[in-house]
Coordinates of C-alpha atoms and ligand atoms in Angstrom, one line a residue:
M1 CA 0.0 0.0 0.0
S2 CA 1.4 3.3 -1.0
K3 CA 2.4 5.9 1.6
V4 CA 0.9 8.7 -0.5
L5 CA -2.6 7.2 -1.0
E6 CA -3.0 6.6 2.7
V7 CA -2.6 10.2 3.6
C8 CA -5.0 11.7 1.1
E9 CA -8.2 12.9 2.6
S10 CA -10.6 13.4 -0.3
D11 CA -11.1 11.8 -3.6
N12 CA -10.3 14.3 -6.4
T13 CA -8.5 14.7 -9.7
L14 CA -5.2 14.2 -8.0
M15 CA -6.3 11.0 -6.4
A16 CA -7.8 9.7 -9.6
T17 CA -4.5 10.5 -11.5
R18 CA -2.5 8.7 -8.8
R19 CA -4.8 5.7 -9.2
L20 CA -4.2 5.6 -12.9
I21 CA -0.4 5.9 -12.4
K22 CA -0.5 3.1 -9.8
N23 CA -2.5 0.8 -12.0
A24 CA -0.1 1.4 -14.9
V25 CA 3.0 0.7 -12.7
E26 CA 1.4 -2.5 -11.5
R27 CA 0.3 -3.7 -14.9
L28 CA 3.8 -3.1 -16.3
E29 CA 5.2 -5.0 -13.3
L30 CA 7.6 -2.1 -12.6
P31 CA 9.2 -1.6 -9.1
P32 CA 6.7 0.2 -6.8
V33 CA 9.2 3.0 -6.4
V34 CA 8.3 4.2 -9.9
Y35 CA 4.9 5.0 -8.5
D36 CA 6.5 6.7 -5.5
Y37 CA 8.5 8.9 -7.7
L38 CA 5.5 9.9 -9.9
S39 CA 2.9 10.3 -7.2
V40 CA 4.5 13.4 -5.6
P41 CA 6.1 16.5 -7.3
M42 CA 9.8 16.8 -7.1
R43 CA 9.3 20.4 -6.1
F44 CA 6.2 22.5 -5.2
V45 CA 6.7 26.2 -4.8
E46 CA 4.1 28.6 -3.3
V47 CA 4.8 32.3 -3.5
A48 CA 3.2 35.5 -2.3
I49 CA 2.9 38.0 -5.3
P50 CA 2.4 41.6 -4.3
V51 CA 0.9 43.6 -7.1
E52 CA 0.0 47.3 -7.2
M53 CA -3.5 47.6 -8.5
D54 CA -4.8 50.5 -10.6
N55 CA -6.4 52.1 -7.6
G56 CA -3.0 52.4 -5.9
A57 CA -3.7 49.6 -3.3
T58 CA -1.4 46.6 -3.1
E59 CA -3.0 43.2 -3.4
V60 CA -1.1 40.0 -2.5
F61 CA -1.9 37.1 -4.8
T62 CA -0.9 33.5 -4.3
G63 CA 1.2 31.8 -7.0
Y64 CA 2.3 28.3 -7.5
R65 CA 4.8 26.4 -9.6
C66 CA 4.6 22.6 -9.4
Q67 CA 7.6 20.8 -10.8
H68 CA 6.5 17.3 -11.0
N69 CA 9.2 15.3 -12.6
N70 CA 12.3 16.0 -14.8
V71 CA 13.7 12.6 -15.5
L72 CA 13.3 13.2 -19.3
G73 CA 14.4 16.9 -19.4
P74 CA 13.6 20.4 -18.1
Y75 CA 10.2 20.9 -16.5
K76 CA 7.6 22.1 -18.9
G77 CA 4.0 23.3 -18.6
G78 CA 1.6 26.2 -18.6
I79 CA 0.7 28.8 -16.1
R80 CA -3.0 29.5 -15.5
Y81 CA -4.7 32.5 -14.0
H82 CA -7.9 31.3 -12.3
H83 CA -9.8 31.9 -9.2
E84 CA -10.6 28.3 -8.6
V85 CA -7.1 26.9 -8.6
T86 CA -6.3 24.3 -5.9
T87 CA -2.9 22.9 -5.0
D88 CA -4.2 19.4 -5.8
S89 CA -5.5 20.4 -9.2
I90 CA -2.1 22.0 -10.0
K91 CA -0.3 18.8 -9.0
A92 CA -2.5 16.7 -11.2
L93 CA -2.1 19.0 -14.1
S94 CA 1.7 18.9 -13.7
M95 CA 1.6 15.1 -13.6
W96 CA -0.3 15.1 -16.9
M97 CA 2.4 17.3 -18.4
T98 CA 5.1 14.7 -17.4
L99 CA 3.0 11.9 -19.0
K100 CA 2.2 14.0 -22.1
C101 CA 5.8 14.8 -22.9
A102 CA 6.8 11.2 -22.4
L103 CA 4.0 10.0 -24.6
V104 CA 4.7 12.3 -27.5
G105 CA 8.4 11.9 -27.2
V106 CA 9.5 15.5 -26.5
P107 CA 12.5 15.7 -24.1
F108 CA 10.8 17.6 -21.3
G109 CA 9.5 16.8 -17.8
G110 CA 6.2 18.1 -16.4
A111 CA 5.2 21.2 -14.5
K112 CA 2.3 23.5 -14.0
G113 CA 1.9 26.9 -12.6
A114 CA -1.0 29.1 -11.4
V115 CA -2.0 32.4 -9.9
V116 CA -5.2 32.5 -7.9
C117 CA -6.9 35.5 -9.4
D118 CA -9.8 36.5 -11.5
P119 CA -8.1 37.7 -14.7
L120 CA -11.5 38.8 -16.2
K121 CA -11.7 41.5 -13.5
M122 CA -8.2 42.8 -14.0
S123 CA -7.0 45.6 -16.3
V124 CA -4.2 44.9 -18.9
K125 CA -1.7 46.9 -16.7
E126 CA -2.6 44.9 -13.6
K127 CA -2.2 41.7 -15.5
E128 CA 1.2 42.9 -16.8
R129 CA 2.4 43.7 -13.2
L130 CA 1.1 40.4 -12.0
S131 CA 2.9 38.4 -14.8
R132 CA 6.2 40.2 -14.2
A133 CA 5.9 39.8 -10.4
Y134 CA 5.2 36.1 -10.8
I135 CA 8.5 35.7 -12.8
R136 CA 10.4 37.8 -10.2
A137 CA 9.1 35.5 -7.4
L138 CA 10.0 32.3 -9.2
A139 CA 13.0 33.3 -11.4
S140 CA 15.4 31.2 -9.3
V141 CA 13.5 27.9 -10.2
L142 CA 12.8 28.8 -13.9
G143 CA 15.0 28.9 -16.9
P144 CA 15.4 27.6 -20.5
E145 CA 17.3 24.6 -19.2
T146 CA 15.4 24.2 -15.9
D147 CA 11.7 24.9 -16.2
I148 CA 9.9 26.5 -19.2
P149 CA 6.3 27.8 -18.7
A150 CA 3.7 28.4 -21.4
P151 CA 0.2 29.7 -21.8
D152 CA -2.7 27.8 -20.2
V153 CA -6.2 28.9 -19.0
F154 CA -6.5 32.7 -19.2
T155 CA -2.9 33.3 -20.1
D156 CA -1.8 34.0 -23.7
A157 CA 1.1 35.1 -25.9
Q158 CA 1.1 38.7 -24.4
V159 CA 1.5 37.2 -20.9
M160 CA 4.4 35.1 -22.2
A161 CA 6.0 38.2 -23.7
W162 CA 5.9 40.0 -20.4
M163 CA 7.3 37.0 -18.6
A164 CA 10.1 36.5 -21.2
D165 CA 11.0 40.2 -20.9
E166 CA 11.1 40.2 -17.1
Y167 CA 13.2 37.1 -17.0
S168 CA 15.6 38.6 -19.6
K169 CA 15.9 41.7 -17.5
I170 CA 16.8 39.7 -14.4
K171 CA 19.4 37.7 -16.3
Q172 CA 20.5 40.8 -18.2
V173 CA 20.5 38.9 -21.5
P174 CA 17.7 38.1 -23.9
S175 CA 16.5 34.7 -22.7
F176 CA 13.3 34.1 -24.8
G177 CA 13.6 30.3 -24.4
V178 CA 12.5 30.6 -20.8
V179 CA 8.8 30.5 -21.9
T180 CA 7.0 29.2 -25.0
G181 CA 3.8 30.4 -26.7
K182 CA 5.3 33.9 -27.2
P183 CA 4.3 36.3 -30.0
L184 CA 6.2 35.8 -33.2
A185 CA 8.0 39.1 -32.8
V186 CA 9.8 37.9 -29.7
G187 CA 10.7 34.3 -30.6
G188 CA 7.3 32.7 -30.9
C189 CA 6.7 29.8 -33.3
V190 CA 4.2 29.9 -36.2
G191 CA 1.3 27.6 -35.7
R192 CA 1.7 27.5 -31.8
K193 CA -1.6 29.0 -31.1
E194 CA -3.5 26.5 -33.2
A195 CA -1.2 23.6 -32.4
T196 CA -3.4 21.9 -29.7
G197 CA -6.5 22.0 -31.9
R198 CA -4.5 20.8 -34.9
G199 CA -3.2 17.9 -32.8
C200 CA -6.7 17.0 -31.8
F201 CA -7.7 17.0 -35.5
Y202 CA -4.9 14.6 -36.4
V203 CA -5.7 12.1 -33.6
A204 CA -9.4 12.3 -34.4
R205 CA -8.6 11.4 -38.0
E206 CA -6.3 8.5 -36.8
A207 CA -9.0 7.3 -34.4
A208 CA -11.6 7.3 -37.1
R209 CA -9.3 5.3 -39.3
A210 CA -8.7 2.8 -36.5
I211 CA -12.4 2.0 -36.2
N212 CA -13.2 2.2 -39.9
L213 CA -15.3 5.4 -39.6
P214 CA -15.2 7.4 -42.9
F215 CA -13.6 10.5 -41.5
N216 CA -14.8 13.0 -44.1
Q217 CA -18.4 11.9 -43.5
A218 CA -18.0 12.2 -39.7
R219 CA -20.4 14.3 -37.7
I220 CA -18.6 16.3 -35.0
A221 CA -19.7 18.1 -31.9
I222 CA -17.3 20.4 -30.1
Q223 CA -17.4 21.9 -26.6
G224 CA -15.2 25.1 -26.7
S225 CA -14.7 27.6 -29.5
G226 CA -11.3 29.0 -28.4
N227 CA -7.7 28.1 -29.5
V228 CA -8.4 24.4 -29.2
G229 CA -12.0 23.9 -30.2
G230 CA -12.1 26.7 -32.8
S231 CA -8.9 25.6 -34.5
A232 CA -10.0 22.0 -34.7
A233 CA -13.4 23.0 -36.0
R234 CA -11.9 24.9 -38.9
L235 CA -9.7 21.9 -39.8
F236 CA -12.6 19.4 -39.5
A237 CA -14.7 21.6 -41.8
E238 CA -11.9 22.0 -44.3
E239 CA -11.6 18.2 -44.4
G240 CA -15.3 17.9 -45.3
C241 CA -16.5 16.6 -41.9
T242 CA -19.9 17.9 -40.7
V243 CA -19.4 20.1 -37.6
V244 CA -23.0 19.8 -36.2
A245 CA -22.5 21.7 -32.9
I246 CA -20.2 24.0 -31.0
S247 CA -20.7 25.5 -27.6
D248 CA -18.9 27.9 -25.3
I249 CA -19.5 29.4 -21.9
S250 CA -22.5 31.3 -23.3
G251 CA -24.2 28.2 -24.7
G252 CA -24.1 26.6 -28.1
V253 CA -25.5 26.2 -31.6
Y254 CA -26.6 23.0 -33.4
N255 CA -27.3 22.5 -37.1
P256 CA -27.7 18.8 -38.1
N257 CA -26.8 19.8 -41.7
G258 CA -23.5 21.3 -40.6
L259 CA -22.6 24.7 -39.2
D260 CA -20.8 27.3 -41.3
V261 CA -17.7 27.2 -39.2
S262 CA -15.9 30.2 -40.8
A263 CA -19.0 32.4 -40.2
L264 CA -19.3 31.1 -36.7
L265 CA -15.7 31.7 -35.8
E266 CA -15.9 35.2 -37.3
H267 CA -19.0 35.9 -35.1
V268 CA -17.0 34.7 -32.0
Q269 CA -14.1 36.8 -33.0
K270 CA -16.3 39.9 -33.2
T271 CA -18.6 39.4 -30.2
G272 CA -16.4 37.2 -28.0
F273 CA -19.2 34.5 -27.7
I274 CA -21.2 32.0 -29.8
K275 CA -24.4 33.4 -28.4
G276 CA -26.4 35.3 -31.1
F277 CA -25.0 33.3 -34.0
A278 CA -27.9 32.8 -36.4
G279 CA -26.7 29.7 -38.3
G280 CA -28.2 27.1 -36.0
E281 CA -30.6 26.1 -33.2
T282 CA -29.6 27.4 -29.8
I283 CA -28.5 24.6 -27.4
T284 CA -27.1 24.4 -23.9
N285 CA -23.7 23.0 -23.0
Q286 CA -25.4 19.9 -21.6
D287 CA -27.5 19.4 -24.8
L288 CA -24.2 19.1 -26.7
F289 CA -23.4 15.9 -25.0
N290 CA -26.7 14.3 -26.0
L291 CA -26.4 15.0 -29.7
D292 CA -26.3 12.5 -32.5
C293 CA -22.6 12.7 -33.7
D294 CA -19.7 10.4 -34.4
I295 CA -16.9 12.4 -32.8
L296 CA -17.2 14.5 -29.6
L297 CA -14.4 16.9 -28.8
P298 CA -14.6 18.3 -25.3
A299 CA -12.1 21.2 -25.6
A300 CA -13.1 23.5 -22.7
I301 CA -12.5 22.8 -19.1
E302 CA -12.2 19.9 -16.6
N303 CA -15.0 17.5 -15.4
Q304 CA -17.5 17.9 -18.2
I305 CA -18.3 14.3 -19.0
T306 CA -19.6 12.8 -15.8
C307 CA -21.9 10.0 -14.6
D308 CA -24.8 12.3 -15.3
N309 CA -24.3 12.7 -19.0
A310 CA -21.9 10.0 -20.2
G311 CA -24.8 7.5 -20.6
N312 CA -26.4 9.9 -23.2
I313 CA -23.3 10.3 -25.3
K314 CA -23.8 8.9 -28.8
A315 CA -20.4 9.6 -30.3
K316 CA -18.2 6.6 -31.2
I317 CA -15.0 8.6 -30.5
V318 CA -14.3 11.1 -27.7
V319 CA -11.2 13.2 -28.3
E320 CA -10.2 14.9 -25.0
G321 CA -9.0 18.3 -26.2
A322 CA -9.2 19.8 -22.7
N323 CA -7.1 18.6 -19.7
G324 CA -9.2 16.2 -17.6
P325 CA -12.6 16.7 -19.3
T326 CA -13.9 13.3 -18.2
T327 CA -14.4 12.2 -14.5
P328 CA -13.5 8.7 -13.5
D329 CA -17.2 7.7 -13.4
G330 CA -17.8 9.3 -16.8
D331 CA -14.8 7.4 -18.1
R332 CA -16.1 4.1 -16.7
I333 CA -19.5 4.6 -18.5
L334 CA -17.8 5.5 -21.8
K335 CA -15.7 2.4 -21.5
E336 CA -18.7 0.2 -20.8
K337 CA -20.4 1.6 -23.9
G338 CA -17.4 0.8 -26.0
V339 CA -16.6 4.5 -26.9
L340 CA -13.1 5.0 -28.1
V341 CA -11.7 7.7 -25.8
V342 CA -8.5 9.4 -27.0
P343 CA -7.2 10.5 -23.6
D344 CA -6.1 14.1 -22.9
I345 CA -2.5 13.3 -22.4
L346 CA -2.4 12.1 -26.0
A347 CA -5.1 14.2 -27.7
N348 CA -4.0 17.6 -26.5
S349 CA -0.2 17.0 -26.6
G350 CA 0.0 19.1 -29.8
G351 CA 0.4 22.2 -27.8
V352 CA 3.5 21.2 -25.9
T353 CA 4.9 19.5 -29.0
V354 CA 5.0 22.9 -30.8
S355 CA 6.2 24.5 -27.6
Y356 CA 9.1 22.1 -27.9
F357 CA 9.6 23.2 -31.5
E358 CA 9.6 26.9 -30.3
W359 CA 12.2 26.1 -27.6
V360 CA 14.5 24.3 -30.1
Q361 CA 14.2 27.3 -32.5
N362 CA 15.0 29.8 -29.6
N363 CA 18.0 27.7 -28.6
Y364 CA 19.5 27.4 -32.1
G365 CA 18.3 30.7 -33.6
F366 CA 16.2 28.8 -36.2
R367 CA 13.1 30.1 -37.9
W368 CA 10.9 27.3 -39.3
D369 CA 8.0 28.0 -41.6
L370 CA 4.4 27.0 -41.0
A371 CA 4.5 24.0 -43.4
T372 CA 7.5 22.6 -41.5
V373 CA 5.9 23.1 -38.1
N374 CA 2.6 21.6 -39.2
K375 CA 4.3 18.6 -40.9
R376 CA 6.5 17.9 -37.8
L377 CA 3.5 18.2 -35.6
E378 CA 1.5 15.8 -37.8
D379 CA 4.3 13.3 -37.7
K380 CA 4.6 13.4 -33.9
M381 CA 0.8 13.2 -33.3
V382 CA 0.3 10.3 -35.8
E383 CA 3.2 8.4 -34.4
A384 CA 2.1 8.9 -30.8
F385 CA -1.5 7.8 -31.7
R386 CA -0.4 4.7 -33.5
L387 CA 2.1 3.7 -30.8
V388 CA -0.5 4.1 -28.1
Y389 CA -3.3 2.5 -30.0
C390 CA -1.2 -0.6 -30.9
F391 CA 0.2 -0.8 -27.3
T392 CA -3.4 -0.7 -26.0
E393 CA -4.5 -3.4 -28.4
D394 CA -1.6 -5.6 -27.4
N395 CA -1.6 -5.0 -23.6
C396 CA -5.0 -3.9 -22.4
D397 CA -8.4 -5.6 -22.4
G398 CA -10.9 -3.8 -24.6
L399 CA -10.6 -0.3 -26.0
D400 CA -9.2 1.6 -23.0
M401 CA -6.6 4.0 -24.5
R402 CA -6.3 5.9 -21.3
T403 CA -4.8 2.9 -19.5
G404 CA -2.6 2.2 -22.6
A405 CA -1.4 5.8 -22.7
Y406 CA -0.5 5.9 -19.0
M407 CA 1.3 2.5 -19.4
F408 CA 3.2 3.6 -22.5
A409 CA 4.3 6.9 -21.0
I410 CA 5.3 5.4 -17.7
Q411 CA 7.3 2.7 -19.4
R412 CA 9.3 5.5 -21.1
L413 CA 9.7 7.3 -17.8
A414 CA 10.8 4.2 -15.9
E415 CA 13.3 3.4 -18.6
A416 CA 14.9 6.8 -18.2
M417 CA 14.8 6.4 -14.4
E418 CA 16.5 3.1 -14.7
Y419 CA 19.3 4.4 -16.9
R420 CA 19.8 7.5 -14.7
G421 CA 20.2 5.2 -11.7
W422 CA 17.0 6.4 -9.9
L423 CA 15.6 2.9 -9.3
Ligands
LIG1 N1 -0.8 24.4 -21.3 C1 -0.6 23.5 -22.4 C2 -0.9 22.1 -21.9 O1 -1.6 21.9 -20.9 C3 0.7 23.7 -23.0 C4 1.9 23.5 -22.2 C5 3.2 23.9 -22.9 O2 3.2 24.2 -24.0 O3 4.2 23.8 -22.2 O4 -0.5 21.2 -22.5

């Protein structure tokens, strides 16, 4: 019995992730110490971040950086600005980064950062001061060879630019490789913004192929119209698939004959929301999960597919564009129904893959064009999908790609631990 499981009080995402890791370690018959390494972060830093607000008062925010594991390379993972962040959720998210990087074969470890705040209520200047202060508080544990943050929920290329600038000022040398997901003008990579959605598109195509579903006739429902959902929607439509529904925080639209994706994304660009788009019937976020479709792409936030709605899902394939969109109960129901779930650590790894390309270009002074980036991303995603799919077929009972993905990633991590003399 593991020491860590015994001391946990409540069942949450972190517990569920630890269970998945433990199951994978046991199935692979690896030494239990592999689980011990992976069940706790190597370092968890909590900092107080004082920020002068526009009204002149100082507010002290709480910031975190969780460095989960670096057996494969420097820690890597996004920073989110959110009012509902918990230390357990950050730990789980950092574990997923370690697994994601191992799975897709980029030489990074896993990390995640956060600031507890409500970015929607902050001015641009307040966000800039917060981003710079976060870097000042954590500069000693970050660096292009140590730990490389990136955008996550409510952080973007502009936030990364402020962070790269602040770090470069501290080091007194341009060090743009300290973060990825930057604007092109300061060492960003073409295609990075769309990379997660593009990666989802590639794995959805491979998943369709694997179960003999004619991809260009597939009916697709997407939760989320942002970087991930919106970019994927455009690619699905270009491929000839029928995007029947898209939703966001404001609700969704459904058109059984297929939405005009370009018009919808233009509407979102102009108004900020899907609400008010005339090209379909108005639906709720919950309705989206009941629709008649072949592929469902949850590309918004955590815990969306649960025991309450998983039973109604009609899709044959679920591609987890978001991190952790399916609860363990939801997952069990999908498995019982024989739905092919492409797990988050595989499906959304396109983002960190192009982050890796950005970091390589920063380190070597390269500039790759969009065709090169997209081709390399496609090769990585297709390879990772096929490896995990075949591994799952050979080693797991039934169609449980999550178990397969965890096992595949952990096998790679354990191999590195073994060579490095950690075991
Ligand atoms: N935040 C993204 C993720 O969860 C990207 C991380 C990165 O590029 O380092 O995968």
